[in-house]
Amino acid sequence: MPALIDSLRIGGSFGLLAAAPTLLALSSVPQSGQAAVLFDPWLEHSALVAQVAESGADLVRFGGAPGVVVVDLPHDGPAALRRAGAWLVLDPVILGGCAADQPL
């Protein structure tokens, strides 16, 4: 029984370490500069461009995952993106940094 408890503690510790970057990203929403934005992943690129334009943000690039774009935030910040349909607005290094650049 003690071996099982130790295994659970070790596994839980690794789980927390793996989740730390995501938790940090969710707690540090940028208010200015660039942000990675997650929209509905089933949208086509033209629909993503339309939603970014609706928010007043400037599209920098598409992310490597469906629905992810990196933008220069509008003057209203993340709130404008959320009004335009964004699901998440995160630090671009966390969500968009590891993704391969895709041309506009």
mmCIF file of C-alpha atoms in Angstrom:
data_model
loop_
_atom_site.group_PDB
_atom_site.id
_atom_site.type_symbol
_atom_site.label_atom_id
_atom_site.label_comp_id
_atom_site.label_asym_id
_atom_site.label_seq_id
_atom_site.Cartn_x
_atom_site.Cartn_y
_atom_site.Cartn_z
ATOM 1 C CA MET A 1 0.000 0.000 0.000
ATOM 2 C CA PRO A 2 2.754 2.554 0.758
ATOM 3 C CA ALA A 3 4.263 1.891 -2.705
ATOM 4 C CA LEU A 4 0.913 2.736 -4.323
ATOM 5 C CA ILE A 5 0.653 5.984 -2.347
ATOM 6 C CA ASP A 6 4.213 6.934 -3.330
ATOM 7 C CA SER A 7 3.424 6.200 -6.975
ATOM 8 C CA LEU A 8 0.322 8.390 -6.811
ATOM 9 C CA ARG A 9 2.304 11.236 -5.237
ATOM 10 C CA ILE A 10 5.000 11.021 -7.901
ATOM 11 C CA GLY A 11 2.415 10.827 -10.687
ATOM 12 C CA GLY A 12 0.510 13.770 -9.254
ATOM 13 C CA SER A 13 3.687 15.824 -9.032
ATOM 14 C CA PHE A 14 4.485 15.162 -12.687
ATOM 15 C CA GLY A 15 0.908 16.057 -13.605
ATOM 16 C CA LEU A 16 1.174 19.399 -11.836
ATOM 17 C CA LEU A 17 4.498 20.133 -13.506
ATOM 18 C CA ALA A 18 3.023 19.341 -16.906
ATOM 19 C CA ALA A 19 -0.016 21.557 -16.263
ATOM 20 C CA ALA A 20 1.982 24.513 -14.900
ATOM 21 C CA PRO A 21 2.593 26.265 -18.271
ATOM 22 C CA THR A 22 -1.095 26.069 -19.162
ATOM 23 C CA LEU A 23 -2.169 27.370 -15.761
ATOM 24 C CA LEU A 24 0.360 30.197 -16.041
ATOM 25 C CA ALA A 25 -0.893 31.096 -19.521
ATOM 26 C CA LEU A 26 -4.493 31.191 -18.360
ATOM 27 C CA SER A 27 -3.609 33.488 -15.492
ATOM 28 C CA SER A 28 -1.531 35.923 -17.580
ATOM 29 C CA VAL A 29 -3.800 37.326 -20.285
ATOM 30 C CA PRO A 30 -1.920 40.097 -22.115
ATOM 31 C CA GLN A 31 -3.604 43.506 -22.115
ATOM 32 C CA SER A 32 -1.491 45.015 -24.897
ATOM 33 C CA GLY A 33 0.984 43.912 -27.550
ATOM 34 C CA GLN A 34 0.553 40.496 -29.117
ATOM 35 C CA ALA A 35 -1.705 37.666 -28.037
ATOM 36 C CA ALA A 36 -2.512 34.171 -29.215
ATOM 37 C CA VAL A 37 -6.235 33.759 -29.686
ATOM 38 C CA LEU A 38 -8.274 30.584 -29.916
ATOM 39 C CA PHE A 39 -11.449 30.807 -31.972
ATOM 40 C CA ASP A 40 -13.718 27.939 -32.970
ATOM 41 C CA PRO A 41 -11.290 25.367 -34.432
ATOM 42 C CA TRP A 42 -13.748 24.395 -37.185
ATOM 43 C CA LEU A 43 -13.717 27.862 -38.752
ATOM 44 C CA GLU A 44 -11.988 28.375 -42.078
ATOM 45 C CA HIS A 45 -9.190 30.920 -42.378
ATOM 46 C CA SER A 46 -11.503 33.451 -44.055
ATOM 47 C CA ALA A 47 -13.900 33.299 -41.087
ATOM 48 C CA LEU A 48 -10.994 33.697 -38.640
ATOM 49 C CA VAL A 49 -9.794 36.763 -40.535
ATOM 50 C CA ALA A 50 -13.325 38.207 -40.399
ATOM 51 C CA GLN A 51 -13.574 37.684 -36.637
ATOM 52 C CA VAL A 52 -10.160 39.248 -36.042
ATOM 53 C CA ALA A 53 -11.149 42.237 -38.209
ATOM 54 C CA GLU A 54 -14.439 42.562 -36.301
ATOM 55 C CA SER A 55 -12.478 42.908 -33.064
ATOM 56 C CA GLY A 56 -10.231 45.635 -34.444
ATOM 57 C CA ALA A 57 -7.099 43.536 -33.928
ATOM 58 C CA ASP A 58 -4.379 43.123 -36.551
ATOM 59 C CA LEU A 59 -3.658 39.576 -37.685
ATOM 60 C CA VAL A 60 0.038 38.676 -37.346
ATOM 61 C CA ARG A 61 -0.127 35.002 -38.370
ATOM 62 C CA PHE A 62 -2.115 31.813 -38.153
ATOM 63 C CA GLY A 63 -1.088 29.349 -35.462
ATOM 64 C CA GLY A 64 -0.166 25.730 -36.007
ATOM 65 C CA ALA A 65 -3.396 24.456 -34.465
ATOM 66 C CA PRO A 66 -6.861 24.939 -35.975
ATOM 67 C CA GLY A 67 -8.563 28.127 -34.801
ATOM 68 C CA VAL A 68 -5.402 29.714 -33.391
ATOM 69 C CA VAL A 69 -4.203 33.109 -34.581
ATOM 70 C CA VAL A 70 -1.593 35.508 -33.255
ATOM 71 C CA VAL A 71 -2.732 39.125 -33.283
ATOM 72 C CA ASP A 72 -1.691 42.594 -32.247
ATOM 73 C CA LEU A 73 -4.315 43.427 -29.642
ATOM 74 C CA PRO A 74 -6.859 46.159 -30.388
ATOM 75 C CA HIS A 75 -7.169 49.208 -28.132
ATOM 76 C CA ASP A 76 -9.971 47.438 -26.177
ATOM 77 C CA GLY A 77 -7.616 44.531 -25.484
ATOM 78 C CA PRO A 78 -8.893 40.981 -24.974
ATOM 79 C CA ALA A 79 -12.485 42.121 -24.387
ATOM 80 C CA ALA A 80 -12.887 43.111 -28.052
ATOM 81 C CA LEU A 81 -11.652 39.695 -29.162
ATOM 82 C CA ARG A 82 -14.057 37.922 -26.819
ATOM 83 C CA ARG A 83 -16.954 40.005 -28.188
ATOM 84 C CA ALA A 84 -15.893 38.880 -31.681
ATOM 85 C CA GLY A 85 -16.076 35.207 -30.666
ATOM 86 C CA ALA A 86 -12.680 34.346 -29.182
ATOM 87 C CA TRP A 87 -12.704 31.386 -26.822
ATOM 88 C CA LEU A 88 -9.333 32.116 -25.205
ATOM 89 C CA VAL A 89 -6.860 34.991 -25.312
ATOM 90 C CA LEU A 90 -3.435 33.929 -24.064
ATOM 91 C CA ASP A 91 0.229 34.790 -24.042
ATOM 92 C CA PRO A 92 1.468 34.148 -27.605
ATOM 93 C CA VAL A 93 4.581 32.322 -26.395
ATOM 94 C CA ILE A 94 2.465 29.704 -24.629
ATOM 95 C CA LEU A 95 -0.233 29.068 -27.236
ATOM 96 C CA GLY A 96 1.304 30.321 -30.453
ATOM 97 C CA GLY A 97 5.040 30.128 -29.865
ATOM 98 C CA CYS A 98 5.608 26.449 -30.530
ATOM 99 C CA ALA A 99 3.316 26.365 -33.524
ATOM 100 C CA ALA A 100 4.791 26.464 -36.989
ATOM 101 C CA ASP A 101 4.348 29.759 -38.804
ATOM 102 C CA GLN A 102 1.690 29.568 -41.437
ATOM 103 C CA PRO A 103 1.649 32.301 -44.065
ATOM 104 C CA LEU A 104 -1.309 34.635 -44.229
#
